[in-house]
């Protein structure tokens, strides 16, 4: 199957990043969100990101114009009919994703692959909600998408080899290095990463060190490029909390209990960079 157009649901942090990665790789994009304001914000983020690449002399003005011209935006799922694959990157909420996926499944042609960028929800479970479990797969991009090389490709129990191979090829066309993993809560990378971030909040809550020192410790002592608290601000504290809550529910193991401080900060609306305040101020 030749993929010339990718449909993306959600124009937020991940949706617009995936749109950019596709557009700069010469692939057409239809990016759908619930409001004009949301899609316009998504495109503005892509434009800003491409401007930074121009400044760094990685792309030209002409590359930017060509990439932006490949991104069509819409607030109607009908426009997803133009795509050979639809990547769902909407808010991390099971009921919401179920509703979206059922709608899209009923709309797009049977051969179209549907992928979800979920961080924590079972791909097998989402696949089962559609009429095409063999053409359903997890395509887990990392933030910021244009910079991060990894795509975790998650095979649900019923995902076919053909679907896996098509998505692996697409990931490579986007310049990414995919790894293939079996479906399980958190897959591989976040299964290890998010509990580590959660532990950093416990360390902060216990007053063992300042946020700056916690982050410096992990950077200098473990060669991590960014400290866990700064990373939480980048991912979004609400996303981190939702992921921990899924692990706790799915594994039934108290080692996945979310740190109360993390829960408190989410309740206060301190979600990280996207709200201007998280562990740090922006
Ligand atoms: N932020 C990360 O670091 C990260 C990394 C990997 C995967 N993810 C996953 O990617 C997905 C999106 O996360 P995000 O960080 O981009 O969230 P976000 O809040 O930045 O964006 C979500 C977007 O989805 C839109 N949306 C909500 N309901 C919709 C609907 N019915 N139809 C279309 N659009 C709808 C919202 O308006 C919003 O623009 C989540 O599943 C998340 O777990 C996030």
PDB file of C-alpha atoms and ligand atoms in Angstrom:
ATOM      1  CA  UNK A   1       0.000   0.000   0.000  1.00  0.00           C
ATOM      2  CA  UNK A   2       1.277   3.470  -0.869  1.00  0.00           C
ATOM      3  CA  UNK A   3       0.597   6.067   1.767  1.00  0.00           C
ATOM      4  CA  UNK A   4       0.315   9.531   0.223  1.00  0.00           C
ATOM      5  CA  UNK A   5      -2.009  11.119   2.773  1.00  0.00           C
ATOM      6  CA  UNK A   6      -2.027  10.720   6.538  1.00  0.00           C
ATOM      7  CA  UNK A   7      -5.090  11.698   8.558  1.00  0.00           C
ATOM      8  CA  UNK A   8      -4.383  13.015  12.046  1.00  0.00           C
ATOM      9  CA  UNK A   9      -6.989  13.414  14.779  1.00  0.00           C
ATOM     10  CA  UNK A  10      -5.985  16.087  17.273  1.00  0.00           C
ATOM     11  CA  UNK A  11      -3.899  19.173  16.526  1.00  0.00           C
ATOM     12  CA  UNK A  12      -2.340  19.411  19.994  1.00  0.00           C
ATOM     13  CA  UNK A  13       1.252  18.794  21.095  1.00  0.00           C
ATOM     14  CA  UNK A  14       1.509  15.408  19.392  1.00  0.00           C
ATOM     15  CA  UNK A  15      -0.933  15.869  16.504  1.00  0.00           C
ATOM     16  CA  UNK A  16       0.806  18.957  15.141  1.00  0.00           C
ATOM     17  CA  UNK A  17       4.223  17.339  15.662  1.00  0.00           C
ATOM     18  CA  UNK A  18       3.174  14.282  13.655  1.00  0.00           C
ATOM     19  CA  UNK A  19       1.710  16.610  11.007  1.00  0.00           C
ATOM     20  CA  UNK A  20       5.045  18.420  10.740  1.00  0.00           C
ATOM     21  CA  UNK A  21       7.033  15.171  10.498  1.00  0.00           C
ATOM     22  CA  UNK A  22       4.766  13.955   7.686  1.00  0.00           C
ATOM     23  CA  UNK A  23       4.677  17.273   5.811  1.00  0.00           C
ATOM     24  CA  UNK A  24       8.465  17.756   5.777  1.00  0.00           C
ATOM     25  CA  UNK A  25       8.783  14.175   4.487  1.00  0.00           C
ATOM     26  CA  UNK A  26       6.595  15.009   1.494  1.00  0.00           C
ATOM     27  CA  UNK A  27       3.447  13.322   2.781  1.00  0.00           C
ATOM     28  CA  UNK A  28       0.078  15.092   2.652  1.00  0.00           C
ATOM     29  CA  UNK A  29      -1.745  15.616   5.928  1.00  0.00           C
ATOM     30  CA  UNK A  30      -5.353  16.145   6.936  1.00  0.00           C
ATOM     31  CA  UNK A  31      -5.328  17.338  10.558  1.00  0.00           C
ATOM     32  CA  UNK A  32      -8.684  17.362  12.335  1.00  0.00           C
ATOM     33  CA  UNK A  33      -9.598  18.869  15.699  1.00  0.00           C
ATOM     34  CA  UNK A  34     -12.814  19.973  17.379  1.00  0.00           C
ATOM     35  CA  UNK A  35     -12.521  23.714  16.733  1.00  0.00           C
ATOM     36  CA  UNK A  36     -11.008  26.126  14.224  1.00  0.00           C
ATOM     37  CA  UNK A  37      -9.046  27.675  17.058  1.00  0.00           C
ATOM     38  CA  UNK A  38      -7.458  24.283  17.883  1.00  0.00           C
ATOM     39  CA  UNK A  39      -6.420  23.523  14.295  1.00  0.00           C
ATOM     40  CA  UNK A  40      -5.127  27.066  13.743  1.00  0.00           C
ATOM     41  CA  UNK A  41      -3.053  26.811  16.929  1.00  0.00           C
ATOM     42  CA  UNK A  42      -1.683  23.487  15.655  1.00  0.00           C
ATOM     43  CA  UNK A  43      -0.636  24.981  12.310  1.00  0.00           C
ATOM     44  CA  UNK A  44       0.880  28.035  14.015  1.00  0.00           C
ATOM     45  CA  UNK A  45       2.973  25.687  16.170  1.00  0.00           C
ATOM     46  CA  UNK A  46       4.211  23.865  13.053  1.00  0.00           C
ATOM     47  CA  UNK A  47       5.055  27.209  11.385  1.00  0.00           C
ATOM     48  CA  UNK A  48       6.991  28.326  14.478  1.00  0.00           C
ATOM     49  CA  UNK A  49       8.871  25.045  14.623  1.00  0.00           C
ATOM     50  CA  UNK A  50       9.776  25.274  10.916  1.00  0.00           C
ATOM     51  CA  UNK A  51      10.990  28.868  11.476  1.00  0.00           C
ATOM     52  CA  UNK A  52      13.387  27.584  14.128  1.00  0.00           C
ATOM     53  CA  UNK A  53      14.691  24.985  11.631  1.00  0.00           C
ATOM     54  CA  UNK A  54      15.247  27.776   9.072  1.00  0.00           C
ATOM     55  CA  UNK A  55      17.226  29.762  11.659  1.00  0.00           C
ATOM     56  CA  UNK A  56      19.376  26.691  12.262  1.00  0.00           C
ATOM     57  CA  UNK A  57      19.794  26.403   8.453  1.00  0.00           C
ATOM     58  CA  UNK A  58      18.321  22.888   8.461  1.00  0.00           C
ATOM     59  CA  UNK A  59      15.577  23.839   5.970  1.00  0.00           C
ATOM     60  CA  UNK A  60      14.863  26.747   3.601  1.00  0.00           C
ATOM     61  CA  UNK A  61      11.900  29.154   3.388  1.00  0.00           C
ATOM     62  CA  UNK A  62      10.769  27.177   0.329  1.00  0.00           C
ATOM     63  CA  UNK A  63      10.832  23.913   2.338  1.00  0.00           C
ATOM     64  CA  UNK A  64       8.685  25.585   4.976  1.00  0.00           C
ATOM     65  CA  UNK A  65       6.118  26.814   2.437  1.00  0.00           C
ATOM     66  CA  UNK A  66       5.996  23.393   0.768  1.00  0.00           C
ATOM     67  CA  UNK A  67       5.506  21.629   4.109  1.00  0.00           C
ATOM     68  CA  UNK A  68       2.747  23.999   5.242  1.00  0.00           C
ATOM     69  CA  UNK A  69       1.017  23.625   1.856  1.00  0.00           C
ATOM     70  CA  UNK A  70       0.792  19.860   2.499  1.00  0.00           C
ATOM     71  CA  UNK A  71      -1.160  20.331   5.749  1.00  0.00           C
ATOM     72  CA  UNK A  72      -4.899  20.608   5.265  1.00  0.00           C
ATOM     73  CA  UNK A  73      -6.915  21.337   8.396  1.00  0.00           C
ATOM     74  CA  UNK A  74     -10.516  20.547   9.168  1.00  0.00           C
ATOM     75  CA  UNK A  75     -13.063  20.202  11.944  1.00  0.00           C
ATOM     76  CA  UNK A  76     -14.918  17.443  10.076  1.00  0.00           C
ATOM     77  CA  UNK A  77     -13.951  13.756  10.212  1.00  0.00           C
ATOM     78  CA  UNK A  78     -15.345  13.465   6.660  1.00  0.00           C
ATOM     79  CA  UNK A  79     -12.087  14.934   5.377  1.00  0.00           C
ATOM     80  CA  UNK A  80     -10.200  11.907   6.762  1.00  0.00           C
ATOM     81  CA  UNK A  81     -11.583   9.907   3.826  1.00  0.00           C
ATOM     82  CA  UNK A  82      -8.645  11.186   1.751  1.00  0.00           C
ATOM     83  CA  UNK A  83      -6.136   9.291   3.948  1.00  0.00           C
ATOM     84  CA  UNK A  84      -4.657   5.788   3.668  1.00  0.00           C
ATOM     85  CA  UNK A  85      -3.857   5.804   7.376  1.00  0.00           C
ATOM     86  CA  UNK A  86      -5.475   7.723  10.220  1.00  0.00           C
ATOM     87  CA  UNK A  87      -3.400   8.439  13.323  1.00  0.00           C
ATOM     88  CA  UNK A  88      -5.459   9.274  16.386  1.00  0.00           C
ATOM     89  CA  UNK A  89      -3.660  11.776  18.654  1.00  0.00           C
ATOM     90  CA  UNK A  90      -6.557  13.234  20.654  1.00  0.00           C
ATOM     91  CA  UNK A  91      -6.685  13.799  24.408  1.00  0.00           C
ATOM     92  CA  UNK A  92      -5.672  10.765  26.512  1.00  0.00           C
ATOM     93  CA  UNK A  93      -9.107   9.562  27.616  1.00  0.00           C
ATOM     94  CA  UNK A  94     -10.411   6.059  26.977  1.00  0.00           C
ATOM     95  CA  UNK A  95     -14.088   6.951  26.485  1.00  0.00           C
ATOM     96  CA  UNK A  96     -13.177   9.818  24.159  1.00  0.00           C
ATOM     97  CA  UNK A  97     -10.841   7.663  22.067  1.00  0.00           C
ATOM     98  CA  UNK A  98     -13.461   4.915  21.839  1.00  0.00           C
ATOM     99  CA  UNK A  99     -16.011   7.399  20.544  1.00  0.00           C
ATOM    100  CA  UNK A 100     -13.564   8.877  18.019  1.00  0.00           C
ATOM    101  CA  UNK A 101     -12.345   5.478  16.783  1.00  0.00           C
ATOM    102  CA  UNK A 102     -15.852   4.093  16.274  1.00  0.00           C
ATOM    103  CA  UNK A 103     -16.756   7.213  14.293  1.00  0.00           C
ATOM    104  CA  UNK A 104     -13.649   7.005  12.113  1.00  0.00           C
ATOM    105  CA  UNK A 105     -13.988   3.235  11.640  1.00  0.00           C
ATOM    106  CA  UNK A 106     -17.501   3.735  10.265  1.00  0.00           C
ATOM    107  CA  UNK A 107     -16.310   6.491   7.934  1.00  0.00           C
ATOM    108  CA  UNK A 108     -13.050   5.461   6.246  1.00  0.00           C
ATOM    109  CA  UNK A 109     -12.596   2.679   3.656  1.00  0.00           C
ATOM    110  CA  UNK A 110     -12.035  -0.862   5.026  1.00  0.00           C
ATOM    111  CA  UNK A 111      -8.401  -1.036   3.845  1.00  0.00           C
ATOM    112  CA  UNK A 112      -7.406   2.130   5.731  1.00  0.00           C
ATOM    113  CA  UNK A 113      -5.108   1.515   8.709  1.00  0.00           C
ATOM    114  CA  UNK A 114      -6.095   3.163  11.972  1.00  0.00           C
ATOM    115  CA  UNK A 115      -3.309   3.875  14.450  1.00  0.00           C
ATOM    116  CA  UNK A 116      -3.438   5.364  17.920  1.00  0.00           C
ATOM    117  CA  UNK A 117      -0.721   7.469  19.500  1.00  0.00           C
ATOM    118  CA  UNK A 118      -2.014   6.649  22.998  1.00  0.00           C
ATOM    119  CA  UNK A 119       0.614   6.599  25.747  1.00  0.00           C
ATOM    120  CA  UNK A 120      -1.165   4.182  28.008  1.00  0.00           C
ATOM    121  CA  UNK A 121      -4.369   2.649  26.680  1.00  0.00           C
ATOM    122  CA  UNK A 122      -4.432  -0.962  25.467  1.00  0.00           C
ATOM    123  CA  UNK A 123      -4.060  -1.188  21.691  1.00  0.00           C
ATOM    124  CA  UNK A 124      -5.805  -4.580  21.720  1.00  0.00           C
ATOM    125  CA  UNK A 125      -8.777  -3.063  23.551  1.00  0.00           C
ATOM    126  CA  UNK A 126      -9.006  -0.065  21.212  1.00  0.00           C
ATOM    127  CA  UNK A 127      -8.649  -2.372  18.182  1.00  0.00           C
ATOM    128  CA  UNK A 128     -11.536  -4.510  19.404  1.00  0.00           C
ATOM    129  CA  UNK A 129     -13.802  -1.447  19.355  1.00  0.00           C
ATOM    130  CA  UNK A 130     -13.325  -1.199  15.580  1.00  0.00           C
ATOM    131  CA  UNK A 131     -14.363  -3.530  12.761  1.00  0.00           C
ATOM    132  CA  UNK A 132     -10.718  -3.841  11.642  1.00  0.00           C
ATOM    133  CA  UNK A 133      -8.639  -5.185  14.546  1.00  0.00           C
ATOM    134  CA  UNK A 134      -6.101  -6.587  12.051  1.00  0.00           C
ATOM    135  CA  UNK A 135      -5.640  -3.103  10.539  1.00  0.00           C
ATOM    136  CA  UNK A 136      -5.338  -1.375  13.902  1.00  0.00           C
ATOM    137  CA  UNK A 137      -1.988  -0.618  15.539  1.00  0.00           C
ATOM    138  CA  UNK A 138      -0.217   1.591  18.043  1.00  0.00           C
ATOM    139  CA  UNK A 139       2.078   4.253  16.612  1.00  0.00           C
ATOM    140  CA  UNK A 140       3.626   5.871  19.645  1.00  0.00           C
ATOM    141  CA  UNK A 141       5.588   9.001  18.771  1.00  0.00           C
ATOM    142  CA  UNK A 142       7.737  10.882  21.288  1.00  0.00           C
ATOM    143  CA  UNK A 143       7.665  14.538  22.220  1.00  0.00           C
ATOM    144  CA  UNK A 144       8.778  16.773  20.502  1.00  0.00           C
ATOM    145  CA  UNK A 145       7.928  14.655  17.460  1.00  0.00           C
ATOM    146  CA  UNK A 146      10.091  16.526  14.906  1.00  0.00           C
ATOM    147  CA  UNK A 147      13.180  16.000  17.121  1.00  0.00           C
ATOM    148  CA  UNK A 148      12.687  12.535  18.584  1.00  0.00           C
ATOM    149  CA  UNK A 149      13.883   9.573  16.539  1.00  0.00           C
ATOM    150  CA  UNK A 150      11.801   6.847  18.152  1.00  0.00           C
ATOM    151  CA  UNK A 151       8.428   5.432  17.154  1.00  0.00           C
ATOM    152  CA  UNK A 152       7.237   2.539  19.310  1.00  0.00           C
ATOM    153  CA  UNK A 153       5.102   0.367  17.062  1.00  0.00           C
ATOM    154  CA  UNK A 154       2.676  -1.571  19.221  1.00  0.00           C
ATOM    155  CA  UNK A 155       1.110  -4.724  17.909  1.00  0.00           C
ATOM    156  CA  UNK A 156      -2.281  -5.559  19.352  1.00  0.00           C
ATOM    157  CA  UNK A 157      -3.150  -9.235  19.630  1.00  0.00           C
ATOM    158  CA  UNK A 158      -4.856  -9.154  16.235  1.00  0.00           C
ATOM    159  CA  UNK A 159      -2.623  -6.705  14.336  1.00  0.00           C
ATOM    160  CA  UNK A 160      -1.610  -8.266  10.987  1.00  0.00           C
ATOM    161  CA  UNK A 161       1.952  -8.488   9.672  1.00  0.00           C
ATOM    162  CA  UNK A 162       0.924  -6.385   6.655  1.00  0.00           C
ATOM    163  CA  UNK A 163      -0.311  -3.578   8.942  1.00  0.00           C
ATOM    164  CA  UNK A 164       2.856  -3.755  11.024  1.00  0.00           C
ATOM    165  CA  UNK A 165       5.077  -3.650   7.950  1.00  0.00           C
ATOM    166  CA  UNK A 166       3.203  -0.701   6.399  1.00  0.00           C
ATOM    167  CA  UNK A 167       3.497   1.312   9.607  1.00  0.00           C
ATOM    168  CA  UNK A 168       7.172   0.417  10.013  1.00  0.00           C
ATOM    169  CA  UNK A 169       7.809   1.645   6.458  1.00  0.00           C
ATOM    170  CA  UNK A 170       5.875   4.856   7.091  1.00  0.00           C
ATOM    171  CA  UNK A 171       7.866   5.497  10.289  1.00  0.00           C
ATOM    172  CA  UNK A 172      11.100   5.087   8.335  1.00  0.00           C
ATOM    173  CA  UNK A 173       9.853   7.470   5.622  1.00  0.00           C
ATOM    174  CA  UNK A 174       9.391  10.025   8.407  1.00  0.00           C
ATOM    175  CA  UNK A 175      13.083   9.560   9.258  1.00  0.00           C
ATOM    176  CA  UNK A 176      12.270   7.710  12.473  1.00  0.00           C
ATOM    177  CA  UNK A 177      13.813   4.561  13.964  1.00  0.00           C
ATOM    178  CA  UNK A 178      10.929   2.319  14.986  1.00  0.00           C
ATOM    179  CA  UNK A 179      10.998  -0.468  17.549  1.00  0.00           C
ATOM    180  CA  UNK A 180       8.301  -3.152  17.676  1.00  0.00           C
ATOM    181  CA  UNK A 181       6.741  -4.036  20.999  1.00  0.00           C
ATOM    182  CA  UNK A 182       3.880  -6.174  22.263  1.00  0.00           C
ATOM    183  CA  UNK A 183       0.821  -4.556  23.736  1.00  0.00           C
ATOM    184  CA  UNK A 184       1.029  -4.073  27.528  1.00  0.00           C
ATOM    185  CA  UNK A 185       0.298  -1.037  29.713  1.00  0.00           C
ATOM    186  CA  UNK A 186       2.898   1.668  29.003  1.00  0.00           C
ATOM    187  CA  UNK A 187       4.452  -0.498  26.284  1.00  0.00           C
ATOM    188  CA  UNK A 188       8.230  -0.413  26.889  1.00  0.00           C
ATOM    189  CA  UNK A 189       9.597   3.118  27.152  1.00  0.00           C
ATOM    190  CA  UNK A 190       6.871   4.732  29.284  1.00  0.00           C
ATOM    191  CA  UNK A 191       6.617   1.637  31.486  1.00  0.00           C
ATOM    192  CA  UNK A 192      10.100   2.548  32.652  1.00  0.00           C
ATOM    193  CA  UNK A 193      10.042   6.340  32.214  1.00  0.00           C
ATOM    194  CA  UNK A 194       6.783   7.492  33.871  1.00  0.00           C
ATOM    195  CA  UNK A 195       7.276   5.656  37.191  1.00  0.00           C
ATOM    196  CA  UNK A 196      10.730   7.276  37.290  1.00  0.00           C
ATOM    197  CA  UNK A 197       9.138  10.736  36.817  1.00  0.00           C
ATOM    198  CA  UNK A 198       6.541   9.870  39.490  1.00  0.00           C
ATOM    199  CA  UNK A 199       9.372   8.922  41.857  1.00  0.00           C
ATOM    200  CA  UNK A 200      10.991  12.317  41.207  1.00  0.00           C
ATOM    201  CA  UNK A 201       7.757  13.951  42.466  1.00  0.00           C
ATOM    202  CA  UNK A 202       7.925  11.806  45.637  1.00  0.00           C
ATOM    203  CA  UNK A 203      11.534  12.922  46.140  1.00  0.00           C
ATOM    204  CA  UNK A 204      10.451  16.552  45.621  1.00  0.00           C
ATOM    205  CA  UNK A 205       7.443  16.168  47.962  1.00  0.00           C
ATOM    206  CA  UNK A 206       9.684  14.691  50.665  1.00  0.00           C
ATOM    207  CA  UNK A 207      11.890  17.777  50.394  1.00  0.00           C
ATOM    208  CA  UNK A 208      15.014  15.729  49.712  1.00  0.00           C
ATOM    209  CA  UNK A 209      16.336  18.284  47.226  1.00  0.00           C
ATOM    210  CA  UNK A 210      15.291  21.292  45.135  1.00  0.00           C
ATOM    211  CA  UNK A 211      13.765  20.660  41.688  1.00  0.00           C
ATOM    212  CA  UNK A 212      16.943  22.041  40.131  1.00  0.00           C
ATOM    213  CA  UNK A 213      19.139  19.655  42.132  1.00  0.00           C
ATOM    214  CA  UNK A 214      16.897  16.635  41.450  1.00  0.00           C
ATOM    215  CA  UNK A 215      17.105  17.351  37.728  1.00  0.00           C
ATOM    216  CA  UNK A 216      20.841  18.098  37.842  1.00  0.00           C
ATOM    217  CA  UNK A 217      21.401  14.835  39.708  1.00  0.00           C
ATOM    218  CA  UNK A 218      19.702  12.752  37.050  1.00  0.00           C
ATOM    219  CA  UNK A 219      21.378  14.666  34.212  1.00  0.00           C
ATOM    220  CA  UNK A 220      24.897  14.534  35.606  1.00  0.00           C
ATOM    221  CA  UNK A 221      24.671  11.160  37.328  1.00  0.00           C
ATOM    222  CA  UNK A 222      22.726   9.191  34.722  1.00  0.00           C
ATOM    223  CA  UNK A 223      23.601  11.083  31.551  1.00  0.00           C
ATOM    224  CA  UNK A 224      19.952  11.942  30.939  1.00  0.00           C
ATOM    225  CA  UNK A 225      19.648  14.920  28.552  1.00  0.00           C
ATOM    226  CA  UNK A 226      16.859  16.438  30.645  1.00  0.00           C
ATOM    227  CA  UNK A 227      15.898  15.997  34.298  1.00  0.00           C
ATOM    228  CA  UNK A 228      12.689  14.097  35.187  1.00  0.00           C
ATOM    229  CA  UNK A 229      10.852  17.165  36.555  1.00  0.00           C
ATOM    230  CA  UNK A 230      11.658  19.325  33.539  1.00  0.00           C
ATOM    231  CA  UNK A 231      10.560  16.391  31.389  1.00  0.00           C
ATOM    232  CA  UNK A 232       7.258  16.167  33.277  1.00  0.00           C
ATOM    233  CA  UNK A 233       6.667  19.857  32.494  1.00  0.00           C
ATOM    234  CA  UNK A 234       7.335  19.111  28.835  1.00  0.00           C
ATOM    235  CA  UNK A 235       5.078  16.038  28.660  1.00  0.00           C
ATOM    236  CA  UNK A 236       2.308  17.661  30.722  1.00  0.00           C
ATOM    237  CA  UNK A 237       1.683  16.754  34.359  1.00  0.00           C
ATOM    238  CA  UNK A 238      -1.886  15.737  33.501  1.00  0.00           C
ATOM    239  CA  UNK A 239      -0.578  13.204  30.969  1.00  0.00           C
ATOM    240  CA  UNK A 240       1.902  11.773  33.533  1.00  0.00           C
ATOM    241  CA  UNK A 241      -0.865  11.449  36.131  1.00  0.00           C
ATOM    242  CA  UNK A 242      -3.270   9.769  33.696  1.00  0.00           C
ATOM    243  CA  UNK A 243      -0.560   7.259  32.746  1.00  0.00           C
ATOM    244  CA  UNK A 244       0.175   6.347  36.397  1.00  0.00           C
ATOM    245  CA  UNK A 245      -3.547   5.914  37.065  1.00  0.00           C
ATOM    246  CA  UNK A 246      -3.824   3.503  34.119  1.00  0.00           C
ATOM    247  CA  UNK A 247      -0.842   1.429  35.374  1.00  0.00           C
ATOM    248  CA  UNK A 248      -2.366   1.238  38.848  1.00  0.00           C
ATOM    249  CA  UNK A 249      -5.719   0.109  37.457  1.00  0.00           C
ATOM    250  CA  UNK A 250      -4.301  -2.324  34.888  1.00  0.00           C
ATOM    251  CA  UNK A 251      -1.512  -3.987  36.912  1.00  0.00           C
ATOM    252  CA  UNK A 252      -3.287  -3.675  40.263  1.00  0.00           C
ATOM    253  CA  UNK A 253       0.124  -3.125  41.848  1.00  0.00           C
ATOM    254  CA  UNK A 254       0.525  -0.320  44.428  1.00  0.00           C
ATOM    255  CA  UNK A 255       4.033   0.423  43.146  1.00  0.00           C
ATOM    256  CA  UNK A 256       2.241   2.480  40.467  1.00  0.00           C
ATOM    257  CA  UNK A 257       0.528   4.826  42.966  1.00  0.00           C
ATOM    258  CA  UNK A 258       0.689   8.414  41.665  1.00  0.00           C
ATOM    259  CA  UNK A 259       2.497  10.851  43.924  1.00  0.00           C
ATOM    260  CA  UNK A 260      -0.074  13.025  45.776  1.00  0.00           C
ATOM    261  CA  UNK A 261       1.949  16.145  44.905  1.00  0.00           C
ATOM    262  CA  UNK A 262       1.607  15.322  41.192  1.00  0.00           C
ATOM    263  CA  UNK A 263      -2.164  14.919  41.639  1.00  0.00           C
ATOM    264  CA  UNK A 264      -2.339  18.199  43.588  1.00  0.00           C
ATOM    265  CA  UNK A 265      -0.459  20.139  40.903  1.00  0.00           C
ATOM    266  CA  UNK A 266      -2.745  18.787  38.182  1.00  0.00           C
ATOM    267  CA  UNK A 267      -5.786  19.811  40.275  1.00  0.00           C
ATOM    268  CA  UNK A 268      -4.300  23.313  40.494  1.00  0.00           C
ATOM    269  CA  UNK A 269      -3.934  23.496  36.706  1.00  0.00           C
ATOM    270  CA  UNK A 270      -0.140  23.517  36.890  1.00  0.00           C
ATOM    271  CA  UNK A 271       0.251  21.213  33.924  1.00  0.00           C
ATOM    272  CA  UNK A 272       3.726  22.278  32.816  1.00  0.00           C
ATOM    273  CA  UNK A 273       4.898  24.247  29.794  1.00  0.00           C
ATOM    274  CA  UNK A 274       1.479  24.258  28.147  1.00  0.00           C
ATOM    275  CA  UNK A 275      -0.053  26.284  31.001  1.00  0.00           C
ATOM    276  CA  UNK A 276       3.063  28.350  31.731  1.00  0.00           C
ATOM    277  CA  UNK A 277       3.486  26.774  35.158  1.00  0.00           C
ATOM    278  CA  UNK A 278       4.422  23.279  36.241  1.00  0.00           C
ATOM    279  CA  UNK A 279       7.315  22.357  38.484  1.00  0.00           C
ATOM    280  CA  UNK A 280       9.024  25.342  36.848  1.00  0.00           C
ATOM    281  CA  UNK A 281       7.605  28.670  35.566  1.00  0.00           C
ATOM    282  CA  UNK A 282       7.703  29.491  31.835  1.00  0.00           C
TER     283      UNK A 282
HETATM  284  N1  LIG B   1       2.469  14.904  25.186  1.00  0.00           N
HETATM  285  C1  LIG B   1       3.301  13.870  25.078  1.00  0.00           C
HETATM  286  O1  LIG B   1       4.476  13.952  25.430  1.00  0.00           O
HETATM  287  C2  LIG B   1       2.832  12.587  24.455  1.00  0.00           C
HETATM  288  C3  LIG B   1       3.781  11.667  23.991  1.00  0.00           C
HETATM  289  C4  LIG B   1       3.357  10.497  23.350  1.00  0.00           C
HETATM  290  C5  LIG B   1       1.988  10.254  23.202  1.00  0.00           C
HETATM  291  N2  LIG B   1       1.088  11.157  23.689  1.00  0.00           N
HETATM  292  C6  LIG B   1      -0.332  10.853  23.489  1.00  0.00           C
HETATM  293  O2  LIG B   1      -0.780  11.629  22.383  1.00  0.00           O
HETATM  294  C7  LIG B   1      -2.167  11.933  22.547  1.00  0.00           C
HETATM  295  C8  LIG B   1      -2.359  13.436  22.455  1.00  0.00           C
HETATM  296  O3  LIG B   1      -1.623  14.055  23.480  1.00  0.00           O
HETATM  297  P1  LIG B   1      -1.185  15.592  23.410  1.00  0.00           P
HETATM  298  O4  LIG B   1      -0.080  15.767  24.380  1.00  0.00           O
HETATM  299  O5  LIG B   1      -0.978  16.005  21.992  1.00  0.00           O
HETATM  300  O6  LIG B   1      -2.508  16.305  23.987  1.00  0.00           O
HETATM  301  P2  LIG B   1      -3.005  17.820  23.751  1.00  0.00           P
HETATM  302  O7  LIG B   1      -3.896  18.132  24.876  1.00  0.00           O
HETATM  303  O8  LIG B   1      -1.855  18.715  23.466  1.00  0.00           O
HETATM  304  O9  LIG B   1      -3.852  17.718  22.400  1.00  0.00           O
HETATM  305  C9  LIG B   1      -5.011  16.938  22.284  1.00  0.00           C
HETATM  306  C10 LIG B   1      -5.868  17.521  21.186  1.00  0.00           C
HETATM  307  O10 LIG B   1      -6.972  16.636  20.936  1.00  0.00           O
HETATM  308  C11 LIG B   1      -8.068  17.443  20.613  1.00  0.00           C
HETATM  309  N3  LIG B   1      -9.326  16.692  20.722  1.00  0.00           N
HETATM  310  C12 LIG B   1     -10.057  16.407  21.826  1.00  0.00           C
HETATM  311  N4  LIG B   1     -11.170  15.734  21.496  1.00  0.00           N
HETATM  312  C13 LIG B   1     -11.152  15.602  20.144  1.00  0.00           C
HETATM  313  C14 LIG B   1     -12.044  15.004  19.199  1.00  0.00           C
HETATM  314  N5  LIG B   1     -13.175  14.435  19.576  1.00  0.00           N
HETATM  315  N6  LIG B   1     -11.712  15.052  17.886  1.00  0.00           N
HETATM  316  C15 LIG B   1     -10.562  15.638  17.487  1.00  0.00           C
HETATM  317  N7  LIG B   1      -9.693  16.212  18.333  1.00  0.00           N
HETATM  318  C16 LIG B   1      -9.979  16.196  19.640  1.00  0.00           C
HETATM  319  C17 LIG B   1      -7.967  18.614  21.590  1.00  0.00           C
HETATM  320  O11 LIG B   1      -8.770  19.711  21.174  1.00  0.00           O
HETATM  321  C18 LIG B   1      -6.468  18.890  21.544  1.00  0.00           C
HETATM  322  O12 LIG B   1      -6.134  19.839  20.549  1.00  0.00           O
HETATM  323  C19 LIG B   1      -2.578  11.319  23.881  1.00  0.00           C
HETATM  324  O13 LIG B   1      -3.132  10.061  23.639  1.00  0.00           O
HETATM  325  C20 LIG B   1      -1.257  11.205  24.620  1.00  0.00           C
HETATM  326  O14 LIG B   1      -1.280  10.166  25.578  1.00  0.00           O
HETATM  327  C21 LIG B   1       1.471  12.320  24.294  1.00  0.00           C
END
